[in-house]
Coordinates of C-alpha atoms and ligand atoms in Angstrom, one line a residue:
Chain A
X21 CA 139.6 119.6 197.2
X22 CA 141.7 119.2 194.1
X23 CA 141.1 121.4 191.1
X24 CA 140.9 118.1 189.3
X25 CA 137.7 117.3 191.2
X26 CA 134.9 119.4 189.8
X27 CA 132.0 118.1 191.8
X28 CA 131.8 116.7 195.2
X29 CA 129.2 114.5 197.0
X30 CA 127.1 115.3 200.1
X31 CA 123.7 116.7 200.9
X32 CA 123.7 119.5 203.5
X33 CA 120.6 119.6 205.7
X34 CA 119.6 122.2 208.3
X35 CA 118.3 121.7 211.8
X36 CA 115.1 123.5 210.7
X37 CA 114.5 121.0 207.9
X38 CA 114.9 118.2 210.5
X39 CA 112.4 119.9 212.8
X40 CA 110.0 120.4 210.0
X41 CA 110.1 116.7 209.3
X42 CA 111.6 117.1 205.8
X43 CA 113.9 114.1 206.5
X44 CA 113.1 111.1 208.7
X45 CA 115.0 111.0 211.9
X46 CA 114.7 108.5 214.7
X47 CA 115.0 109.7 218.3
X48 CA 116.5 107.6 221.0
X49 CA 117.4 108.2 224.6
X50 CA 120.1 106.1 226.2
X51 CA 120.2 106.5 230.0
X52 CA 123.0 104.3 231.4
X53 CA 123.8 104.2 235.2
X54 CA 127.3 103.7 236.5
X55 CA 128.9 103.2 239.9
X56 CA 132.5 104.2 239.8
X57 CA 135.2 103.0 242.2
X58 CA 137.1 106.2 243.1
X59 CA 140.3 104.2 243.5
X60 CA 142.8 103.9 246.4
X61 CA 144.2 107.4 246.2
X62 CA 141.1 109.4 245.4
X63 CA 138.9 107.5 248.0
X64 CA 141.3 108.8 250.7
X65 CA 141.3 112.3 249.1
X66 CA 137.5 112.4 249.2
X67 CA 137.5 111.1 252.9
X68 CA 139.8 114.0 253.8
X69 CA 137.7 116.5 251.9
X70 CA 134.8 115.4 254.1
X71 CA 137.0 116.4 257.1
X72 CA 137.8 119.8 255.5
X73 CA 141.4 118.9 254.5
X74 CA 143.2 118.6 251.2
X75 CA 145.8 115.8 251.0
X76 CA 148.5 114.9 248.5
X77 CA 150.9 112.0 247.9
X78 CA 154.6 112.5 248.0
X79 CA 157.1 110.7 245.7
X80 CA 160.4 110.6 247.6
X81 CA 162.4 110.0 244.4
X82 CA 161.5 113.1 242.5
X83 CA 160.3 114.8 245.7
X84 CA 157.1 116.0 244.0
X85 CA 154.0 116.5 246.1
X86 CA 151.1 115.4 243.9
X87 CA 147.6 116.8 243.8
X88 CA 145.3 115.2 242.9
X89 CA 147.0 112.4 244.8
X90 CA 148.0 109.1 243.0
X91 CA 149.4 105.9 244.4
X92 CA 152.1 105.8 241.8
X93 CA 154.4 108.5 240.4
X94 CA 153.8 108.6 236.6
X95 CA 157.3 110.1 236.1
X96 CA 159.4 107.9 238.2
X97 CA 157.0 105.0 237.6
X98 CA 157.2 103.7 241.1
X99 CA 154.8 103.7 244.1
X100 CA 154.4 107.0 245.9
X101 CA 155.6 107.0 249.5
X102 CA 153.5 109.1 251.9
X103 CA 150.3 111.1 252.5
X104 CA 151.0 114.8 253.0
X105 CA 148.4 117.4 254.1
X106 CA 148.5 120.5 251.9
X107 CA 146.8 123.8 252.5
X108 CA 143.3 124.8 251.4
X109 CA 144.7 128.0 249.9
X110 CA 146.3 128.5 246.5
X111 CA 147.0 130.7 243.5
X112 CA 144.8 131.2 240.4
X113 CA 146.9 129.6 237.5
X114 CA 144.2 130.5 234.9
X115 CA 140.5 131.2 234.9
X116 CA 137.5 131.5 232.7
X117 CA 134.0 133.0 232.8
X118 CA 131.7 130.3 231.4
X119 CA 128.4 131.4 229.8
X120 CA 127.6 127.8 228.8
X121 CA 126.7 124.7 230.7
X122 CA 127.7 121.1 230.1
X123 CA 125.5 120.7 227.0
X124 CA 126.5 124.1 225.6
X125 CA 123.1 125.7 226.6
X126 CA 123.5 129.4 227.6
X127 CA 123.5 130.1 231.3
X128 CA 121.8 133.1 233.0
X129 CA 124.5 133.4 235.6
X130 CA 128.0 132.6 234.3
X131 CA 130.1 130.0 236.1
X132 CA 133.5 131.2 237.3
X133 CA 136.0 128.4 236.7
X134 CA 139.8 128.2 237.5
X135 CA 142.8 126.0 237.8
X136 CA 144.0 126.7 241.4
X137 CA 147.6 125.7 242.2
X138 CA 147.4 124.4 245.7
X139 CA 149.8 125.7 248.4
X140 CA 152.0 123.1 249.9
X141 CA 152.0 120.9 246.8
X142 CA 154.7 121.1 244.1
X143 CA 154.6 124.1 241.8
X144 CA 152.0 123.8 239.1
X145 CA 150.0 121.2 240.9
X146 CA 146.6 122.6 240.2
X147 CA 143.0 121.4 240.5
X148 CA 140.0 122.4 238.6
X149 CA 137.4 124.3 240.7
X150 CA 135.0 127.2 240.8
X151 CA 135.5 130.7 242.1
X152 CA 133.0 132.6 244.2
X153 CA 132.5 135.8 246.2
X154 CA 134.3 137.7 243.5
X155 CA 133.3 140.0 240.6
X156 CA 134.2 138.3 237.3
X157 CA 136.0 141.5 236.1
X158 CA 138.3 141.5 239.1
X159 CA 139.7 137.9 238.8
X160 CA 143.4 137.9 238.0
X161 CA 146.0 135.2 237.3
X162 CA 148.2 135.0 240.4
X163 CA 145.3 135.9 242.7
X164 CA 145.5 134.2 246.1
X165 CA 142.4 132.2 247.0
X166 CA 141.1 130.0 249.8
X167 CA 138.6 127.1 249.8
X168 CA 135.1 127.9 251.1
X169 CA 133.9 124.6 252.6
X170 CA 130.4 123.3 253.0
X171 CA 129.2 122.8 256.6
X172 CA 130.5 119.5 258.0
X173 CA 127.0 118.1 258.1
X174 CA 126.5 118.8 254.4
X175 CA 129.8 117.3 253.2
X176 CA 129.5 114.0 251.3
X177 CA 133.1 113.2 250.5
X178 CA 133.0 114.8 247.1
X179 CA 134.9 117.5 245.2
X180 CA 131.9 119.7 245.8
X181 CA 132.5 119.6 249.6
X182 CA 134.5 122.7 248.6
X183 CA 131.8 125.1 247.4
X184 CA 134.3 127.3 245.6
X185 CA 137.6 129.2 246.2
X186 CA 137.3 132.9 247.1
X187 CA 140.0 135.6 247.1
X188 CA 142.0 136.0 250.3
X189 CA 141.8 139.6 251.5
X190 CA 145.2 141.3 250.9
Chain E
X19 CA 124.6 116.1 206.4
X20 CA 121.8 113.7 205.2
X21 CA 124.5 111.0 204.6
X22 CA 124.9 108.3 207.2
X23 CA 128.4 107.6 208.6
X24 CA 128.6 104.6 206.2
X25 CA 127.6 106.8 203.3
X26 CA 130.0 109.6 204.2
X27 CA 132.8 107.0 204.5
X28 CA 131.9 105.6 201.1
X29 CA 131.9 108.9 199.3
X30 CA 135.4 109.9 200.7
X31 CA 136.9 106.5 200.1
X32 CA 135.6 106.3 196.5
X33 CA 137.1 109.8 195.8
X34 CA 140.4 108.7 197.2
X35 CA 140.5 105.5 195.1
X36 CA 139.4 107.4 192.0
X37 CA 142.2 109.9 192.6
X38 CA 144.7 107.1 192.9
X39 CA 143.3 105.3 189.8
X40 CA 142.6 102.2 192.0
X41 CA 139.6 100.1 192.9
X42 CA 138.8 98.4 196.1
X43 CA 140.2 95.2 194.7
X44 CA 143.6 96.8 194.7
X45 CA 143.5 97.6 198.5
X46 CA 145.0 95.1 200.9
X47 CA 144.1 96.7 204.2
X48 CA 142.0 99.5 205.7
X49 CA 142.7 101.8 208.6
X50 CA 139.9 103.9 209.8
X51 CA 139.6 106.7 212.3
X52 CA 136.7 108.2 214.2
X53 CA 136.3 110.0 217.5
X54 CA 133.9 109.4 220.4
X55 CA 131.2 106.8 219.8
X56 CA 129.0 109.0 221.9
X57 CA 128.4 111.4 219.0
X58 CA 126.7 108.7 217.0
X59 CA 125.3 106.7 219.9
X60 CA 126.6 103.6 218.1
X61 CA 129.0 101.7 220.3
X62 CA 131.5 99.7 218.1
X63 CA 131.3 102.4 215.5
X64 CA 134.4 100.9 213.8
X65 CA 132.5 97.8 213.0
X66 CA 129.3 99.6 212.1
X67 CA 130.7 101.8 209.4
X68 CA 133.1 99.1 208.1
X69 CA 131.3 98.4 204.8
X70 CA 131.2 102.1 203.9
X71 CA 135.0 102.1 204.5
X72 CA 135.5 99.3 202.0
X73 CA 136.9 97.1 204.8
X74 CA 134.7 94.0 204.5
X75 CA 136.9 90.9 204.4
X76 CA 140.1 92.9 204.8
X77 CA 142.4 93.5 207.7
X78 CA 140.9 96.6 209.3
X79 CA 141.8 98.6 212.3
X80 CA 140.2 101.7 213.8
X81 CA 142.6 104.1 215.6
X82 CA 141.5 106.6 218.1
X83 CA 143.2 109.4 220.0
X84 CA 140.4 111.9 220.4
X85 CA 140.9 115.0 218.2
X86 CA 144.3 113.7 217.3
X87 CA 142.7 110.8 215.4
X88 CA 142.6 112.5 211.9
X89 CA 146.4 112.6 211.6
X90 CA 146.8 109.3 213.5
X91 CA 144.8 107.5 210.8
X92 CA 147.4 107.8 208.1
X93 CA 150.0 107.1 210.8
X94 CA 148.2 103.8 211.3
X95 CA 148.3 103.3 207.5
X96 CA 152.0 104.1 207.6
X97 CA 152.6 101.2 210.1
X98 CA 150.8 98.9 207.7
X99 CA 153.1 99.8 204.8
X100 CA 156.3 100.4 206.7
X101 CA 156.1 97.1 208.5
X102 CA 156.1 95.4 205.1
X103 CA 152.8 93.8 205.7
X104 CA 150.9 95.6 202.9
X105 CA 151.6 97.6 199.8
X106 CA 148.2 99.3 199.5
X107 CA 146.2 100.8 202.4
X108 CA 143.1 102.8 202.4
X109 CA 143.0 105.3 205.2
X110 CA 139.5 106.8 206.0
X111 CA 138.5 109.2 208.7
X112 CA 134.8 109.9 209.4
X113 CA 132.8 111.9 211.9
X114 CA 129.1 112.6 212.3
X115 CA 128.6 114.9 215.2
X116 CA 125.0 116.0 214.5
X117 CA 123.1 113.1 216.0
X118 CA 123.7 114.1 219.6
X119 CA 121.3 116.6 221.2
X120 CA 120.9 119.2 222.4
X121 CA 124.6 119.8 221.3
X122 CA 127.5 117.5 220.4
X123 CA 129.5 119.4 223.1
X124 CA 127.6 117.1 225.5
X125 CA 129.7 114.1 224.5
X126 CA 132.8 115.9 225.8
X127 CA 131.5 116.1 229.3
X128 CA 132.3 112.4 229.8
X129 CA 136.0 112.8 228.9
X130 CA 136.6 114.6 232.2
X131 CA 137.5 112.9 235.4
X132 CA 134.3 111.4 236.7
X133 CA 135.0 111.9 240.4
X134 CA 136.9 115.2 240.6
X135 CA 135.8 117.2 237.5
X136 CA 132.4 116.3 236.2
X137 CA 130.6 117.2 239.4
X138 CA 131.7 120.8 238.7
X139 CA 129.6 121.0 235.5
X140 CA 132.4 120.8 233.1
X141 CA 132.3 121.6 229.4
X142 CA 135.2 121.1 226.9
X143 CA 135.1 124.8 226.3
X144 CA 136.5 125.3 229.8
X145 CA 139.8 123.7 229.1
X146 CA 140.2 125.8 225.9
X147 CA 139.4 129.0 227.6
X148 CA 141.7 128.2 230.5
X149 CA 144.5 127.3 228.2
X150 CA 144.0 130.3 226.0
X151 CA 144.0 132.6 229.0
X152 CA 147.2 131.1 230.4
X153 CA 148.9 131.3 226.9
X154 CA 147.9 135.0 226.7
X155 CA 149.1 135.7 230.2
X156 CA 152.4 134.0 229.8
X157 CA 153.5 135.8 226.7
X158 CA 151.4 139.0 226.9
X159 CA 149.3 138.1 223.9
X160 CA 146.1 140.1 223.0
X161 CA 142.8 138.7 222.0
X162 CA 142.9 140.8 218.9
X163 CA 146.1 139.1 217.7
X164 CA 144.6 135.7 218.3
X165 CA 141.4 136.7 216.3
X166 CA 143.6 137.2 213.2
X167 CA 143.8 133.5 212.9
X168 CA 140.0 133.2 212.7
X169 CA 139.9 136.0 210.1
X170 CA 142.6 134.3 208.0
X171 CA 141.2 130.7 208.2
X172 CA 137.6 131.6 207.6
X173 CA 138.8 133.7 204.7
X174 CA 140.9 130.9 203.2
X175 CA 137.9 128.5 203.5
X176 CA 135.9 130.6 201.0
X177 CA 137.9 128.8 198.3
X178 CA 137.3 125.3 199.7
X179 CA 134.3 123.7 198.0
X180 CA 133.5 121.6 201.1
X181 CA 133.7 124.4 203.6
X182 CA 131.0 125.0 206.2
X183 CA 132.0 128.4 207.5
X184 CA 134.0 130.2 204.8
X185 CA 133.5 133.9 205.3
X186 CA 135.1 137.3 205.1
X187 CA 135.2 138.6 208.6
X188 CA 137.2 141.2 210.6
X189 CA 139.0 141.1 213.9
X190 CA 136.2 143.4 215.2
X191 CA 133.6 140.7 214.2
X192 CA 135.5 138.2 216.3
X193 CA 135.9 140.6 219.2
X194 CA 132.2 141.5 219.2
X195 CA 131.0 138.0 218.8
X196 CA 129.1 136.3 221.7
X197 CA 131.3 135.6 224.8
X198 CA 130.9 131.8 225.2
X199 CA 133.5 131.0 227.8
X200 CA 135.7 134.1 228.3
X201 CA 138.2 134.7 226.7
X202 CA 136.7 132.4 224.1
X203 CA 134.1 134.0 221.9
X204 CA 131.8 132.6 219.3
X205 CA 134.0 133.3 216.3
X206 CA 137.1 131.9 218.0
X207 CA 135.6 128.4 217.8
X208 CA 135.1 125.9 215.0
X209 CA 131.7 124.4 214.4
X210 CA 130.4 120.9 215.0
X211 CA 130.3 119.1 211.6
X212 CA 129.7 116.0 209.7
X213 CA 132.2 114.8 207.2
X214 CA 134.7 112.2 205.9
X215 CA 138.1 112.3 204.3
X216 CA 140.4 109.6 202.9
X217 CA 143.8 108.9 201.4
X218 CA 145.4 105.9 199.8
X219 CA 148.9 105.0 201.1
X220 CA 151.1 102.7 199.1
X221 CA 154.6 101.3 199.2
X222 CA 157.3 103.0 197.3
X223 CA 157.4 100.4 194.5
X224 CA 153.6 100.7 194.0
X225 CA 153.6 104.5 194.1
X226 CA 156.2 104.7 191.3
X227 CA 153.9 102.6 189.1
X228 CA 150.8 104.7 189.9
X229 CA 152.1 108.2 189.4
X230 CA 155.0 110.4 188.4
X231 CA 154.1 112.8 191.1
X232 CA 153.8 110.9 194.4
X233 CA 153.6 112.6 197.7
X234 CA 155.6 110.8 200.3
X235 CA 154.7 110.4 204.0
X236 CA 158.3 111.0 205.2
X237 CA 157.9 111.3 208.9
X238 CA 155.4 110.5 211.5
X239 CA 155.3 111.2 215.3
X240 CA 152.8 111.0 218.1
X241 CA 152.9 111.3 221.9
X242 CA 150.5 111.6 224.7
X243 CA 150.7 113.3 228.1
X244 CA 148.6 112.2 231.1
X245 CA 145.0 113.2 231.8
X246 CA 146.3 115.3 234.8
X247 CA 145.8 118.4 232.7
X248 CA 145.6 120.7 235.7
X249 CA 149.2 119.7 236.6
X250 CA 150.5 120.8 233.2
X251 CA 152.1 123.9 231.7
X252 CA 149.0 125.2 229.8
X253 CA 151.0 127.8 227.9
X254 CA 153.0 125.3 225.8
X255 CA 152.1 122.0 224.3
X256 CA 155.1 119.9 225.1
X257 CA 153.5 116.7 223.8
X258 CA 153.2 118.4 220.4
X259 CA 156.9 119.3 220.5
X260 CA 157.8 115.6 221.2
X261 CA 155.6 114.3 218.4
X262 CA 157.0 116.9 216.0
X263 CA 160.6 116.1 216.9
X264 CA 159.9 112.4 216.3
X265 CA 158.4 113.1 212.9
X266 CA 161.2 115.6 211.9
X267 CA 163.9 113.2 212.9
X268 CA 162.4 110.5 210.8
X269 CA 162.1 112.9 207.8
X270 CA 165.6 114.1 208.3
X271 CA 164.5 117.6 209.1
X272 CA 167.1 119.5 211.2
X273 CA 165.7 123.1 211.0
X274 CA 162.0 123.0 210.7
X275 CA 161.6 126.7 210.3
X276 CA 163.8 126.6 207.2
X277 CA 162.7 123.3 205.8
X278 CA 158.9 123.3 206.3
X279 CA 157.3 125.2 203.4
X280 CA 153.6 124.9 204.5
X281 CA 151.8 123.8 207.6
X282 CA 148.3 122.6 208.5
X283 CA 148.3 122.6 212.3
X284 CA 145.1 121.7 214.2
X285 CA 142.9 124.8 214.7
X286 CA 139.7 123.9 216.5
X287 CA 140.1 127.3 218.2
X288 CA 142.1 130.2 216.8
X289 CA 144.7 130.3 219.6
X290 CA 145.3 126.6 219.0
X291 CA 146.9 127.3 215.6
X292 CA 149.4 129.6 217.4
X293 CA 150.0 127.2 220.2
X294 CA 150.6 124.4 217.8
X295 CA 152.9 126.4 215.5
X296 CA 155.1 126.9 218.5
X297 CA 154.9 123.2 219.5
X298 CA 155.8 122.3 215.9
X299 CA 158.9 124.4 216.3
X300 CA 157.8 126.7 213.5
X301 CA 157.6 129.7 215.8
X302 CA 159.4 130.6 219.0
X303 CA 157.4 130.4 222.3
X304 CA 154.9 133.2 222.3
X305 CA 156.0 134.4 218.8
X306 CA 153.3 132.8 216.6
X307 CA 150.8 135.7 217.1
X308 CA 153.2 138.2 215.7
X309 CA 153.9 136.0 212.7
X310 CA 150.2 135.9 212.0
X311 CA 149.7 139.7 212.4
X312 CA 152.7 140.2 210.1
X313 CA 151.1 138.1 207.4
X314 CA 153.8 135.4 207.4
X315 CA 151.1 132.7 207.6
X316 CA 148.9 133.9 204.7
X317 CA 148.7 131.9 201.5
X318 CA 151.2 134.2 199.9
X319 CA 153.4 134.4 203.0
X320 CA 156.7 132.8 203.8
X321 CA 155.0 130.0 205.8
X322 CA 151.4 129.5 204.7
X323 CA 149.4 128.0 207.5
X324 CA 146.0 126.4 207.1
X325 CA 145.6 127.4 203.4
X326 CA 142.7 124.9 203.4
X327 CA 140.7 127.2 205.7
X328 CA 141.3 124.9 208.6
X329 CA 138.8 123.7 211.1
X330 CA 137.7 127.2 211.8
X331 CA 136.6 127.7 208.2
X332 CA 136.1 124.2 206.6
X333 CA 134.6 122.7 209.7
X334 CA 135.5 120.4 212.5
X335 CA 134.2 116.8 211.9
X336 CA 136.8 115.7 214.4
X337 CA 138.7 112.8 212.8
X338 CA 137.8 113.9 209.3
X339 CA 139.2 117.4 210.1
X340 CA 142.7 116.0 210.8
X341 CA 142.6 113.9 207.6
X342 CA 141.3 116.9 205.7
X343 CA 144.7 118.5 206.5
X344 CA 146.6 115.5 205.1
X345 CA 144.5 115.8 201.9
X346 CA 145.2 119.6 201.7
X347 CA 148.9 119.0 201.9
X348 CA 148.6 116.3 199.2
X349 CA 147.0 118.8 196.8
X350 CA 149.2 121.7 197.8
X351 CA 152.4 119.7 197.4
X352 CA 151.3 118.5 193.9
X353 CA 150.3 122.1 193.0
X354 CA 146.7 121.2 192.3
X355 CA 144.9 123.1 195.0
X356 CA 143.5 125.6 192.5
X357 CA 142.4 128.8 194.1
X358 CA 143.8 127.7 197.5
X359 CA 147.3 127.0 196.0
X360 CA 150.0 128.8 198.0
X361 CA 152.3 131.2 196.2
X362 CA 155.6 129.6 197.1
X363 CA 156.8 126.4 195.6
X364 CA 155.9 124.1 198.5
X365 CA 157.8 120.8 198.6
X366 CA 157.7 119.9 202.3
X367 CA 154.6 120.2 204.5
X368 CA 153.6 119.3 208.1
X369 CA 150.1 118.4 209.3
X370 CA 149.2 118.1 213.0
X371 CA 146.3 117.2 215.1
X372 CA 145.6 117.4 218.8
X373 CA 143.0 116.1 221.2
X374 CA 141.6 114.5 224.3
X375 CA 142.3 116.3 227.6
X376 CA 144.9 118.6 226.0
X377 CA 147.3 115.7 225.9
X378 CA 147.7 114.3 222.3
X379 CA 150.0 115.4 219.5
X380 CA 150.0 113.6 216.1
X381 CA 152.3 114.9 213.4
X382 CA 152.9 113.9 209.8
X383 CA 155.6 115.3 207.4
X384 CA 154.9 115.0 203.7
X385 CA 157.1 115.7 200.7
X386 CA 156.7 115.9 197.0
Ligands
LIG12 ZN1 158.5 110.6 241.3

């Protein structure tokens, strides 16, 4: 605000005032349903997860091995060339201990979340996932981890076919 | 706020027009900015709030790059004027986050990849905490150093009449606040807010008729990186660097650290101010925390940063928050910011916003 402006508009209201019905509010719930095509690259990626494997795409021009895989290299702007199986181990690039859920409600048990750089892919090719079988206080950047898979019969071709990543015993 | 998005837009637009000594009749085109429709639950928000924006019967465009929208809105206005199409453009940014329950955070769930990320129970706080952790790790930064930004900005906001969270707090208060998404704590974060902000952009010939003290929008820049955020260096915002270099080049700035007098970088979280100062080339990589601890970024320092109080103190009505920074530079560069006026004679300032999946940089250089 400028010192030239001496009064400014706006009426602040509190959530308590809303709850008490001091102001009229209209409630509405919108429940849409979607069916997403996973795409060419991610469909194959999900199929392979179902088999307990992580796959990448290689661009033979920049020689990067891309995870998550894509059918085109966004840097060279050309189609990628080949499927490459990478490992189900990796390194914790960064991590967080989340005390909140999707809608910011507080959780009783925190979620451990990390970006895991996947072994066999180009440096810095990480994916988002959860950590497990580890005390929050002992998680470190640089920690080696391995995927813990669901039983084959429970897998659905989803990112959650990996239950979480756990530290590899040194 | 009790005001509807239309009413918020009207109030901000009217104040901007009054400040410029213009009426809506004088305005040739309108550029508006607002972030996800999901907050309001009104799809086609740009058309909905149109009349509050003063845009009926005028060429109107809504620009949108997530949290980067606030600084992108005047950039959109700049296109209108610089192209030679219009001499007078009203630029309005509005956000009303309060309609969404149980928390506006919920809207951010749907910006994540729907196949690979959402099934993990994502919240936007994750990417901030992951980025903050990586930044701290790479440069050996302590949480206490980062907390200094929250202390400064909430303190600065006490002098802002529109502030939501102006307060005198200490580093200990930040450190002892509720762990939300470690290392992010309650007081590291800006609040959800409702608000609107507006400016009038005019061509050089009109500006000279309207005022003896114009503030020029001398450089603009914006770039985006991909949504593959887990493939990115999380310790340094390269897209902000690219946007800043584009804006500096346009403004003829060769040495930003010498030539920029005052900065309003995007600070939805305290570490983001530091991250962005580095991306804006105003601090070396990993050096912004020390600048803050040393007091360089205080209002009476060599490089005042977020003298407004920033998002951490004034509030974070997403698009309006970025535009609030443009407004703050306007007042600071004209020397009319009152209690918030920086000590040095500020002639050149930079405002920056950021957003989406850690991928957007929008930058504006302003001069008086
Ligand atoms: Zn390539």
